Tab-separated table of C-alpha atoms and ligand atoms in Angstrom:
chain	number	residue	atom	x	y	z
B	171	MET	CA	-165.945	39.990	58.983
B	172	SER	CA	-169.648	39.844	57.795
B	173	ASP	CA	-172.045	37.585	57.470
B	174	ILE	CA	-173.204	35.845	54.198
B	175	ARG	CA	-173.845	38.348	51.939
B	176	ILE	CA	-178.382	38.443	50.899
B	177	ALA	CA	-179.312	39.032	47.733
B	178	THR	CA	-180.972	42.076	47.306
B	179	ALA	CA	-185.127	41.546	46.456
B	180	GLU	CA	-184.332	42.389	43.063
B	181	ASP	CA	-181.911	40.846	42.167
B	182	GLN	CA	-183.742	38.098	43.733
B	183	VAL	CA	-186.287	37.837	41.866
B	184	LEU	CA	-183.892	37.841	38.884
B	185	LEU	CA	-182.690	34.262	40.279
B	186	ASP	CA	-186.109	33.408	41.333
B	187	LYS	CA	-186.175	33.373	37.441
B	188	GLU	CA	-182.235	31.755	37.474
B	189	ALA	CA	-184.022	28.851	39.237
B	190	LYS	CA	-186.774	28.366	36.617
B	191	TYR	CA	-185.945	28.988	33.844
B	192	CYS	CA	-181.756	28.058	33.026
B	193	SER	CA	-180.250	25.438	32.542
B	194	TYR	CA	-177.720	24.702	35.158
B	195	GLY	CA	-176.236	22.672	32.765
B	196	ASP	CA	-173.021	25.859	31.221
B	197	THR	CA	-172.696	27.590	34.476
B	198	VAL	CA	-171.050	26.988	37.595
B	199	HIS	CA	-172.725	28.347	40.498
B	200	TYR	CA	-169.270	29.205	42.651
B	201	ILE	CA	-170.538	31.652	45.864
B	202	GLU	CA	-174.092	31.504	46.674
B	203	PRO	CA	-175.706	33.333	45.701
B	204	PRO	CA	-174.151	34.450	42.537
B	205	ARG	CA	-174.055	38.096	42.712
B	206	ILE	CA	-175.445	40.334	39.307
B	207	PHE	CA	-173.519	41.899	37.763
B	208	SER	CA	-174.544	45.649	35.924
B	209	ARG	CA	-171.128	47.543	34.458
B	210	CYS	CA	-167.594	47.354	33.993
B	211	GLU	CA	-164.784	48.666	32.833
B	212	GLY	CA	-160.829	48.565	33.010
B	213	SER	CA	-160.024	46.610	35.652
B	214	TYR	CA	-163.588	46.033	37.653
B	215	VAL	CA	-166.776	45.405	37.134
B	216	TRP	CA	-170.255	46.556	39.315
B	217	ASP	CA	-172.492	44.916	40.662
B	218	THR	CA	-176.187	46.024	41.066
B	219	GLU	CA	-176.119	47.816	44.420
B	220	ASP	CA	-172.818	49.537	42.772
B	221	GLN	CA	-170.734	47.809	44.598
B	222	ALA	CA	-166.836	47.634	42.167
B	223	TYR	CA	-164.547	44.711	42.540
B	224	LEU	CA	-160.936	44.551	41.645
B	225	ASP	CA	-161.156	41.644	38.781
B	226	LEU	CA	-158.233	39.542	39.239
B	227	GLN	CA	-158.963	36.313	36.240
B	228	MET	CA	-160.871	38.849	33.856
B	229	TRP	CA	-162.906	36.205	32.498
B	230	TYR	CA	-160.999	33.709	33.217
B	231	SER	CA	-158.069	35.465	30.612
B	232	ALA	CA	-160.465	36.784	27.582
B	233	VAL	CA	-160.143	40.612	29.003
B	234	ASN	CA	-156.950	40.632	28.129
B	235	PHE	CA	-156.686	44.749	27.348
B	236	GLY	CA	-159.370	45.332	29.940
B	237	TYR	CA	-162.724	45.633	30.550
B	238	ALA	CA	-164.393	48.088	27.693
B	239	ASN	CA	-160.808	49.126	26.153
B	240	PRO	CA	-161.977	52.552	24.170
B	241	ARG	CA	-159.763	51.084	21.244
B	242	LEU	CA	-161.306	47.387	20.671
B	243	ASN	CA	-164.802	48.266	22.268
B	244	ASN	CA	-164.444	51.124	18.713
B	245	ALA	CA	-163.495	49.192	16.019
B	246	LEU	CA	-166.223	46.831	17.007
B	247	LYS	CA	-168.996	49.902	16.398
B	248	GLN	CA	-167.129	50.918	13.142
B	249	GLN	CA	-167.532	47.464	12.072
B	250	ILE	CA	-170.670	47.390	13.361
B	251	ASP	CA	-171.706	50.501	11.949
B	252	THR	CA	-170.321	49.088	8.314
B	253	LEU	CA	-170.413	45.444	7.471
B	254	PRO	CA	-171.234	43.903	10.439
B	255	GLN	CA	-172.363	40.911	8.749
B	256	ILE	CA	-172.012	38.502	5.613
B	257	ALA	CA	-172.337	35.119	5.675
B	258	SER	CA	-169.100	33.016	5.075
B	259	GLN	CA	-169.104	32.038	1.953
B	260	TYR	CA	-168.328	35.447	0.993
B	261	LEU	CA	-165.705	37.187	1.564
B	262	HIS	CA	-164.337	40.766	3.683
B	263	LYS	CA	-161.385	42.161	4.390
B	264	GLY	CA	-161.101	41.485	7.844
B	265	LYS	CA	-161.320	37.550	7.479
B	266	ILE	CA	-158.395	37.901	5.210
B	267	GLU	CA	-155.893	40.377	7.072
B	268	LEU	CA	-156.511	39.013	10.047
B	269	SER	CA	-155.721	35.392	8.683
B	270	GLU	CA	-152.365	37.306	7.365
B	271	MET	CA	-151.123	38.873	10.461
B	272	ILE	CA	-151.723	35.311	12.311
B	273	ALA	CA	-149.744	33.709	9.356
B	274	VAL	CA	-146.879	36.545	8.509
B	275	ASP	CA	-146.040	36.163	12.712
B	276	ALA	CA	-145.953	33.130	12.437
B	277	LYS	CA	-143.664	32.910	10.391
B	278	LYS	CA	-141.128	34.951	11.783
B	279	LYS	CA	-141.151	33.621	14.288
B	280	PHE	CA	-141.183	29.645	13.825
B	281	GLY	CA	-140.030	29.481	10.087
B	282	LEU	CA	-142.929	28.488	8.923
B	283	ASP	CA	-145.326	28.516	6.071
B	284	GLY	CA	-149.552	28.037	6.845
B	285	ARG	CA	-152.700	29.350	6.863
B	286	VAL	CA	-155.674	30.679	9.329
B	287	HIS	CA	-159.359	29.477	9.740
B	288	PHE	CA	-162.054	30.316	12.381
B	289	ASN	CA	-164.320	28.606	14.268
B	290	VAL	CA	-166.327	30.563	17.254
B	291	GLY	CA	-165.384	28.863	20.535
B	292	GLY	CA	-162.385	27.869	22.237
B	293	SER	CA	-163.364	24.473	22.541
B	294	GLN	CA	-164.915	24.420	18.923
B	295	SER	CA	-161.541	25.261	17.562
B	296	ILE	CA	-159.965	22.495	19.113
B	297	GLU	CA	-162.442	20.609	17.253
B	298	ASP	CA	-160.825	21.911	14.090
B	299	SER	CA	-157.635	21.230	14.787
B	300	LEU	CA	-158.253	17.356	15.752
B	301	LYS	CA	-160.048	17.213	12.373
B	302	VAL	CA	-156.979	18.954	11.254
B	303	VAL	CA	-154.886	16.022	12.896
B	304	ARG	CA	-156.731	13.818	12.172
B	305	ASN	CA	-156.527	13.872	8.630
B	306	ALA	CA	-153.310	14.369	7.925
B	307	SER	CA	-152.517	11.179	10.511
B	308	ASN	CA	-154.868	9.454	8.135
B	309	GLY	CA	-157.731	9.443	10.936
B	310	LYS	CA	-156.269	8.007	13.430
B	311	SER	CA	-157.689	9.128	16.271
B	312	LEU	CA	-155.812	9.049	19.313
B	313	MET	CA	-154.130	11.535	21.543
B	314	PHE	CA	-151.787	12.765	23.453
B	315	ALA	CA	-152.562	14.990	26.430
B	316	PHE	CA	-151.380	16.403	30.060
B	317	GLU	CA	-153.066	14.662	33.361
B	318	GLY	CA	-154.299	19.077	34.679
B	319	GLY	CA	-154.807	19.597	31.103
B	320	TYR	CA	-158.325	21.504	29.902
B	321	HIS	CA	-159.161	21.496	26.581
B	322	GLY	CA	-162.815	22.638	26.138
B	323	ARG	CA	-166.334	20.450	27.201
B	324	THR	CA	-167.327	19.712	23.390
B	325	LEU	CA	-167.515	16.168	22.968
B	326	GLY	CA	-163.893	15.588	21.401
B	327	ALA	CA	-162.176	18.340	22.771
B	328	SER	CA	-163.189	16.791	26.556
B	329	SER	CA	-161.635	13.365	25.464
B	330	ILE	CA	-158.266	15.066	26.051
B	331	THR	CA	-159.220	17.104	28.836
B	332	SER	CA	-157.937	15.321	31.437
B	333	SER	CA	-160.697	15.153	33.842
B	334	TYR	CA	-163.508	11.848	33.691
B	335	ARG	CA	-166.053	14.482	35.636
B	336	TYR	CA	-166.466	16.088	32.072
B	337	ARG	CA	-167.001	12.666	30.420
B	338	ARG	CA	-168.642	10.744	32.698
B	339	ARG	CA	-172.664	11.070	31.653
B	340	TYR	CA	-171.615	10.977	27.983
B	341	GLY	CA	-169.111	8.716	26.798
B	342	HIS	CA	-167.333	8.658	23.911
B	343	PHE	CA	-167.241	9.635	20.432
B	344	GLY	CA	-163.999	7.852	19.040
B	345	GLU	CA	-161.569	10.048	20.439
B	346	ARG	CA	-159.161	9.782	23.413
B	347	ALA	CA	-156.177	10.646	25.457
B	348	GLN	CA	-153.673	8.865	27.000
B	349	PHE	CA	-152.573	11.972	29.965
B	350	ILE	CA	-148.921	12.028	30.400
B	351	PRO	CA	-147.334	13.784	33.552
B	352	PHE	CA	-147.250	17.603	32.831
B	353	PRO	CA	-142.919	18.453	35.127
B	354	TYR	CA	-145.559	20.095	38.006
B	355	HIS	CA	-142.055	20.767	40.175
B	356	PHE	CA	-144.041	22.260	43.277
B	357	ARG	CA	-146.160	18.367	43.496
B	358	GLY	CA	-143.052	16.353	41.535
B	359	PRO	CA	-141.190	13.930	43.478
B	360	LYS	CA	-138.046	15.137	45.607
B	361	GLY	CA	-134.478	16.220	45.108
B	362	MET	CA	-134.929	16.925	41.454
B	363	THR	CA	-134.010	20.380	39.944
B	364	LYS	CA	-136.838	21.758	37.750
B	365	GLU	CA	-135.066	21.030	34.598
B	366	GLU	CA	-134.010	17.305	35.887
B	367	TYR	CA	-137.650	16.845	36.464
B	368	GLY	CA	-138.645	17.744	33.074
B	369	SER	CA	-135.864	15.650	31.490
B	370	HIS	CA	-137.382	13.016	34.033
B	371	CYS	CA	-140.841	12.973	32.572
B	372	VAL	CA	-139.483	13.521	28.936
B	373	GLN	CA	-138.105	10.369	29.475
B	374	GLN	CA	-140.789	8.680	31.327
B	375	PHE	CA	-142.431	9.712	28.045
B	376	ALA	CA	-139.472	8.372	25.292
B	377	ARG	CA	-139.922	5.037	27.089
B	378	LEU	CA	-143.068	4.063	25.579
B	379	PHE	CA	-141.609	3.969	22.080
B	380	GLU	CA	-138.682	1.741	23.550
B	381	THR	CA	-140.784	-1.440	22.644
B	382	GLU	CA	-143.869	-2.258	20.730
B	383	TYR	CA	-144.901	-3.893	24.038
B	384	ASN	CA	-145.833	-0.380	25.758
B	385	GLY	CA	-148.425	0.352	23.353
B	386	VAL	CA	-148.179	3.363	21.502
B	387	TRP	CA	-145.380	2.553	19.209
B	388	ASP	CA	-145.431	-0.236	16.069
B	389	PRO	CA	-141.155	-0.157	15.213
B	390	LYS	CA	-141.436	-2.419	12.420
B	391	VAL	CA	-143.338	0.278	10.474
B	392	GLY	CA	-142.244	3.201	12.699
B	393	SER	CA	-145.874	3.960	12.903
B	394	SER	CA	-147.015	5.192	16.272
B	395	GLU	CA	-151.148	5.018	17.050
B	396	TYR	CA	-151.100	8.556	18.191
B	397	ALA	CA	-151.775	12.122	15.957
B	398	ALA	CA	-150.780	14.535	17.808
B	399	PHE	CA	-149.771	15.890	21.943
B	400	TYR	CA	-152.058	18.738	22.727
B	401	VAL	CA	-150.103	20.931	25.556
B	402	GLU	CA	-151.001	23.899	27.274
B	403	PRO	CA	-147.881	25.744	27.249
B	404	ILE	CA	-148.172	26.811	30.606
B	405	GLN	CA	-151.112	24.919	31.928
B	406	GLY	CA	-154.273	27.344	32.912
B	407	THR	CA	-157.014	25.635	34.503
B	408	GLY	CA	-154.573	23.024	35.964
B	409	GLY	CA	-153.594	26.108	37.977
B	410	TYR	CA	-150.924	28.034	35.457
B	411	VAL	CA	-148.408	25.899	36.058
B	412	ILE	CA	-145.071	26.394	34.432
B	413	PRO	CA	-142.817	23.901	33.284
B	414	PRO	CA	-138.754	24.099	32.784
B	415	MET	CA	-137.751	25.968	29.951
B	416	ASN	CA	-136.010	23.449	28.765
B	417	PHE	CA	-139.187	20.987	29.009
B	418	TYR	CA	-140.881	21.223	25.754
B	419	ARG	CA	-137.946	21.117	23.171
B	420	GLU	CA	-136.487	17.641	24.561
B	421	LEU	CA	-140.247	16.827	24.559
B	422	LYS	CA	-140.381	18.033	20.665
B	423	GLN	CA	-137.653	16.022	19.982
B	424	VAL	CA	-139.330	12.318	20.701
B	425	LEU	CA	-142.322	13.526	19.216
B	426	ASP	CA	-140.872	14.625	16.126
B	427	GLN	CA	-139.130	11.163	16.152
B	428	HIS	CA	-141.763	9.263	16.335
B	429	GLY	CA	-144.297	11.545	13.023
B	430	ILE	CA	-146.751	12.563	16.173
B	431	LEU	CA	-147.656	16.655	15.400
B	432	MET	CA	-147.179	18.656	18.686
B	433	VAL	CA	-150.979	20.919	19.062
B	434	SER	CA	-150.804	24.243	21.221
B	435	ASP	CA	-153.673	25.175	22.598
B	436	GLU	CA	-153.083	28.694	23.627
B	437	ILE	CA	-156.911	29.455	23.780
B	438	GLN	CA	-156.305	30.833	27.798
B	439	MET	CA	-152.370	31.919	27.746
B	440	GLY	CA	-152.363	33.172	23.875
B	441	PHE	CA	-152.222	36.906	23.631
B	442	TYR	CA	-149.453	38.676	25.941
B	443	ARG	CA	-151.386	36.614	28.782
B	444	THR	CA	-147.189	35.371	29.039
B	445	GLY	CA	-145.523	38.238	27.550
B	446	LYS	CA	-145.431	37.111	24.170
B	447	LEU	CA	-148.651	36.369	22.004
B	448	TRP	CA	-148.421	32.671	21.915
B	449	SER	CA	-146.756	30.981	24.968
B	450	ILE	CA	-144.885	28.124	22.819
B	451	GLU	CA	-142.738	30.905	22.082
B	452	HIS	CA	-140.935	30.111	25.318
B	453	PHE	CA	-140.201	27.089	24.307
B	454	ASP	CA	-138.017	27.725	21.328
B	455	VAL	CA	-139.845	24.760	19.890
B	456	GLN	CA	-142.323	24.842	16.557
B	457	PRO	CA	-145.405	23.792	16.864
B	458	ASP	CA	-147.673	22.120	13.772
B	459	VAL	CA	-151.149	23.802	14.974
B	460	ILE	CA	-152.126	26.917	17.490
B	461	VAL	CA	-155.291	27.164	18.805
B	462	PHE	CA	-156.476	29.524	20.266
B	463	GLY	CA	-159.870	32.134	21.478
B	464	LYS	CA	-160.932	33.556	23.754
B	465	ALA	CA	-158.702	37.318	24.031
B	466	LEU	CA	-158.563	37.526	20.450
B	467	THR	CA	-161.230	39.507	20.463
B	468	ASN	CA	-160.676	40.684	24.094
B	469	GLY	CA	-164.036	38.521	24.958
B	470	LEU	CA	-166.003	40.908	22.269
B	471	ASN	CA	-167.061	38.320	20.155
B	472	PRO	CA	-166.958	34.407	20.591
B	473	LEU	CA	-164.576	34.340	17.186
B	474	GLY	CA	-161.093	31.186	17.567
B	475	GLY	CA	-159.682	29.373	15.318
B	476	ILE	CA	-156.839	27.492	14.080
B	477	TRP	CA	-153.280	28.014	13.040
B	478	ALA	CA	-151.699	25.324	11.253
B	479	ARG	CA	-148.604	24.527	8.626
B	480	GLU	CA	-148.717	24.393	5.297
B	481	GLU	CA	-148.462	20.717	4.566
B	482	LEU	CA	-151.084	19.676	7.495
B	483	ILE	CA	-153.951	22.609	5.461
B	484	ASN	CA	-153.764	23.535	2.244
B	485	PRO	CA	-157.068	23.012	0.401
B	486	LYS	CA	-155.716	20.092	-1.664
B	487	ILE	CA	-154.949	18.400	1.634
B	488	PHE	CA	-157.493	19.679	3.686
B	489	PRO	CA	-160.468	21.085	1.418
B	490	PRO	CA	-163.667	23.901	1.472
B	491	GLY	CA	-165.656	23.232	3.727
B	492	SER	CA	-163.990	20.368	6.321
B	493	THR	CA	-165.151	22.458	8.522
B	494	HIS	CA	-168.203	25.636	8.542
B	495	SER	CA	-169.509	27.171	11.245
B	496	THR	CA	-172.871	30.203	10.386
B	497	PHE	CA	-171.036	32.031	12.324
B	498	ALA	CA	-167.626	31.331	11.609
B	499	SER	CA	-164.950	34.709	10.534
B	500	ASN	CA	-168.138	36.814	11.279
B	501	PRO	CA	-167.138	40.380	10.621
B	502	LEU	CA	-167.036	41.878	13.897
B	503	GLY	CA	-165.072	39.413	15.372
B	504	THR	CA	-162.272	39.798	12.925
B	505	ALA	CA	-162.578	43.747	12.953
B	506	VAL	CA	-161.656	43.089	16.655
B	507	GLY	CA	-159.169	40.656	15.725
B	508	LEU	CA	-157.062	43.214	13.503
B	509	GLU	CA	-157.702	46.109	16.038
B	510	MET	CA	-156.289	44.158	18.527
B	511	PHE	CA	-153.044	42.688	16.464
B	512	LYS	CA	-152.665	46.237	15.030
B	513	MET	CA	-152.425	48.103	18.805
B	514	THR	CA	-150.374	45.446	19.955
B	515	SER	CA	-148.162	45.587	17.374
B	516	GLU	CA	-147.560	49.168	18.501
B	517	VAL	CA	-146.570	49.186	21.475
B	518	ASP	CA	-144.219	46.423	23.313
B	519	TYR	CA	-146.105	44.578	25.309
B	520	GLY	CA	-144.103	41.188	25.484
B	521	ALA	CA	-141.704	44.008	27.788
B	522	MET	CA	-144.798	45.750	29.343
B	523	VAL	CA	-145.960	42.355	30.314
B	524	MET	CA	-143.213	41.053	32.161
B	525	ALA	CA	-142.215	44.146	33.491
B	526	LYS	CA	-145.636	44.037	35.555
B	527	GLY	CA	-145.756	40.445	35.915
B	528	LYS	CA	-142.495	40.686	37.619
B	529	TYR	CA	-143.649	43.421	40.359
B	530	PHE	CA	-147.016	41.869	41.045
B	531	LEU	CA	-144.619	37.856	41.569
B	532	GLU	CA	-142.406	40.026	43.636
B	533	GLY	CA	-145.151	40.774	45.810
B	534	LEU	CA	-146.344	37.552	45.656
B	535	GLN	CA	-143.773	36.121	46.752
B	536	ASP	CA	-143.590	38.413	50.133
B	537	LEU	CA	-146.845	37.756	50.940
B	538	GLN	CA	-145.378	33.784	51.218
B	539	LYS	CA	-142.948	34.634	53.267
B	540	ARG	CA	-145.429	36.488	55.794
B	541	PHE	CA	-148.290	33.174	55.587
B	542	PRO	CA	-147.091	30.211	56.130
B	543	ILE	CA	-150.476	28.402	54.133
B	544	ILE	CA	-149.074	30.529	50.591
B	545	GLY	CA	-147.153	27.195	49.721
B	546	ASP	CA	-146.000	27.822	46.042
B	547	VAL	CA	-145.608	31.332	43.827
B	548	ASP	CA	-144.732	31.621	40.272
B	549	GLY	CA	-144.890	33.296	37.060
B	550	LEU	CA	-144.769	34.426	33.463
B	551	GLY	CA	-145.650	37.755	32.812
B	552	LEU	CA	-149.198	38.157	33.841
B	553	ALA	CA	-149.831	34.433	34.326
B	554	LEU	CA	-149.384	34.009	38.184
B	555	ARG	CA	-150.157	31.282	40.172
B	556	CYS	CA	-150.909	31.207	44.352
B	557	GLU	CA	-150.532	27.958	45.315
B	558	ILE	CA	-153.357	27.659	49.316
B	559	CYS	CA	-152.202	24.992	51.726
B	560	ALA	CA	-152.679	23.885	55.011
B	561	ALA	CA	-149.820	25.199	58.112
B	562	ASP	CA	-147.472	23.074	56.218
B	563	GLY	CA	-146.838	25.041	53.142
B	564	PHE	CA	-148.071	21.782	51.350
B	565	THR	CA	-151.189	19.819	51.970
B	566	PRO	CA	-153.577	21.623	49.325
B	567	ASP	CA	-156.250	23.438	50.843
B	568	LYS	CA	-159.284	24.304	49.017
B	569	ALA	CA	-161.453	24.595	51.676
B	570	THR	CA	-159.353	27.979	52.566
B	571	LEU	CA	-159.054	28.703	49.310
B	572	ASP	CA	-162.499	29.048	48.546
B	573	TYR	CA	-163.622	31.089	51.799
B	574	MET	CA	-161.203	33.222	50.502
B	575	VAL	CA	-162.765	33.203	47.352
B	576	GLU	CA	-166.536	34.108	49.176
B	577	GLU	CA	-165.283	36.809	51.309
B	578	GLY	CA	-164.005	38.539	48.232
B	579	MET	CA	-166.687	38.370	46.466
B	580	LYS	CA	-168.807	39.897	49.877
B	581	GLY	CA	-167.249	43.488	48.929
B	582	ASP	CA	-166.811	44.472	52.417
B	583	MET	CA	-162.362	45.215	52.425
B	584	VAL	CA	-161.641	48.968	52.893
B	585	VAL	CA	-158.356	50.331	51.521
B	586	ASP	CA	-157.827	53.519	51.777
B	587	GLY	CA	-161.087	54.347	52.370
B	588	GLN	CA	-162.428	52.433	49.378
B	589	LYS	CA	-164.547	49.496	50.021
B	590	LEU	CA	-163.718	46.694	47.276
B	591	GLY	CA	-165.094	42.893	46.254
B	592	LEU	CA	-162.374	41.039	44.872
B	593	ILE	CA	-162.733	38.656	42.097
B	594	LEU	CA	-160.262	35.527	41.991
B	595	ASP	CA	-160.383	32.451	39.992
B	596	VAL	CA	-159.327	29.066	41.046
B	597	GLY	CA	-158.282	26.287	39.962
B	598	GLY	CA	-155.548	23.581	40.036
B	599	TYR	CA	-154.855	19.731	40.067
B	600	TYR	CA	-156.547	20.418	43.928
B	601	LYS	CA	-158.220	23.006	42.945
B	602	ASN	CA	-156.672	25.061	45.838
B	603	VAL	CA	-154.696	27.501	43.231
B	604	ILE	CA	-155.504	31.044	43.170
B	605	THR	CA	-154.854	31.524	38.836
B	606	LEU	CA	-154.459	35.208	38.603
B	607	ALA	CA	-154.829	36.507	34.690
B	608	PRO	CA	-155.099	40.315	35.921
B	609	SER	CA	-155.662	43.187	32.939
B	610	LEU	CA	-152.845	43.190	30.528
B	611	GLU	CA	-153.370	47.293	31.157
B	612	ILE	CA	-153.927	47.161	34.422
B	613	SER	CA	-151.624	49.536	36.690
B	614	TYR	CA	-148.869	49.505	38.933
B	615	PRO	CA	-150.733	51.229	41.930
B	616	GLU	CA	-154.135	48.308	41.375
B	617	ILE	CA	-151.387	45.955	41.166
B	618	ASP	CA	-150.499	46.970	44.705
B	619	LEU	CA	-154.025	47.476	45.157
B	620	GLY	CA	-155.179	43.756	44.567
B	621	LEU	CA	-152.380	42.689	46.661
B	622	LYS	CA	-153.474	44.263	49.826
B	623	LEU	CA	-157.126	43.154	49.136
B	624	LEU	CA	-155.159	39.910	49.072
B	625	GLU	CA	-153.386	40.171	52.515
B	626	GLN	CA	-156.992	41.200	53.871
B	627	LEU	CA	-157.724	37.635	52.277
B	628	LEU	CA	-155.438	35.770	54.040
B	629	VAL	CA	-155.929	37.313	57.540
B	630	ARG	CA	-159.435	36.253	57.056
B	631	ALA	CA	-158.544	33.254	56.002
B	632	THR	CA	-155.625	32.687	59.214
B	633	LYS	CA	-157.958	34.383	61.622
B	634	ARG	CA	-160.531	32.108	60.827
J	809	LIG	C1	-156.463	26.257	27.238
J	809	LIG	C2	-157.900	26.564	27.182
J	809	LIG	N1	-158.142	25.087	26.045
J	809	LIG	C3	-159.339	24.585	25.363
J	809	LIG	C4	-160.841	26.025	26.054
J	809	LIG	C5	-162.071	26.181	25.966
J	809	LIG	O1	-162.202	27.226	25.855
J	809	LIG	P1	-163.633	27.546	25.709
J	809	LIG	O2	-164.607	27.446	27.216
J	809	LIG	O3	-164.204	29.073	24.455
J	809	LIG	O4	-164.962	26.865	25.003
J	809	LIG	C6	-160.409	26.737	27.902
J	809	LIG	C7	-161.156	27.398	28.210
J	809	LIG	O5	-161.422	28.016	29.324
J	809	LIG	C8	-159.324	27.215	28.022
J	809	LIG	O6	-158.842	27.089	28.949
């Protein structure tokens, strides 16, 4: 094991400038000194000393199709040479065709007519969805959301994000969520199967509507004080928690009975991360609104947006100018988004991601057998989790995972003569979960490599 890594003289100059000129409000330095990177390709990034790191988190799932994906990069380059910029009030082909692709796909999958609109970034798209559901419910500002849920850090989005930490200093603008337990089976009460626990969570939620005295429902007029339930079908920041397959179907029945909309936040799990375009597709329900961002452009442009049912978003009910950003539907973003849709319709991404995910998960299960500190592993497609615990395999052990992340960033592991670092993301209610989001283009030998690197980190952690 090597000592703490020292920044190079050149990096140190930059770090000193960062300390003086950059607000730290928009970032978190998970390791000290933070690494500075200079190039990327496929599943790898290289630091300023040209040290390669295998990336198993891909910019929190924004780069699903690999760094510097040639086809998507070329789409951007071509757009730069034709129509790189145009004010949102004018139209361009890319915006219309991308909206059509998303809406036609939704019609096919959910049997619903709907429309798409764009904004910049995930949180801003969440804000737009809040406007849509507030508007459709005559201005109701209360939402349901999950414990462990994450929807972004603008004021509205952080109001429906479970961590009070993100709200503590800023107060509220009127939006507010009631947080409902998510069926996190590994940490749920003992004695129930995963499905039983899913039903149990729905029943607990349904209890709220049994009488007016539970605070959310007026049985006299049949109206809830809550406009929508915001769900991440698979929890992202919450630790890639996969609910039982019966869960959303049963939850949606309760919502439909009480006139509450379901908003599926696909910002992290969308675009084939779980083997489907939208992760909600695994659960056999019709969402009312879908919010997307991140991998729409493979991280090349901050384009995000929403799809909503026609009844909620048609121009009569949600008139022109209801939301706007100068950069919404910018042609560089829509060009890459469109190319991404074409690319993923030519190859069976669903089957490919499910097969790679199964292989990766088997490798994690094998590690779990050999390392008692792995309490839980699970996965859906290439959204995989590995929960690091104390020797009892249950007590969350954040300190050990932090240590593993730091060791990975040293870039000093050797596999088959190759010196490498490993980039991991940390999530989970107790910050003890490796949330694995490898490139969907990752090769099988690269998955093997990732597992070998993880094994080396586990050995280091165990010997510590
Ligand atoms: C599920 C989910 N929703 C919303 C967001 C916020 O998106 P952005 O960071 O682009 O504002 C994120 C970002 O990680 C996310 O994972």
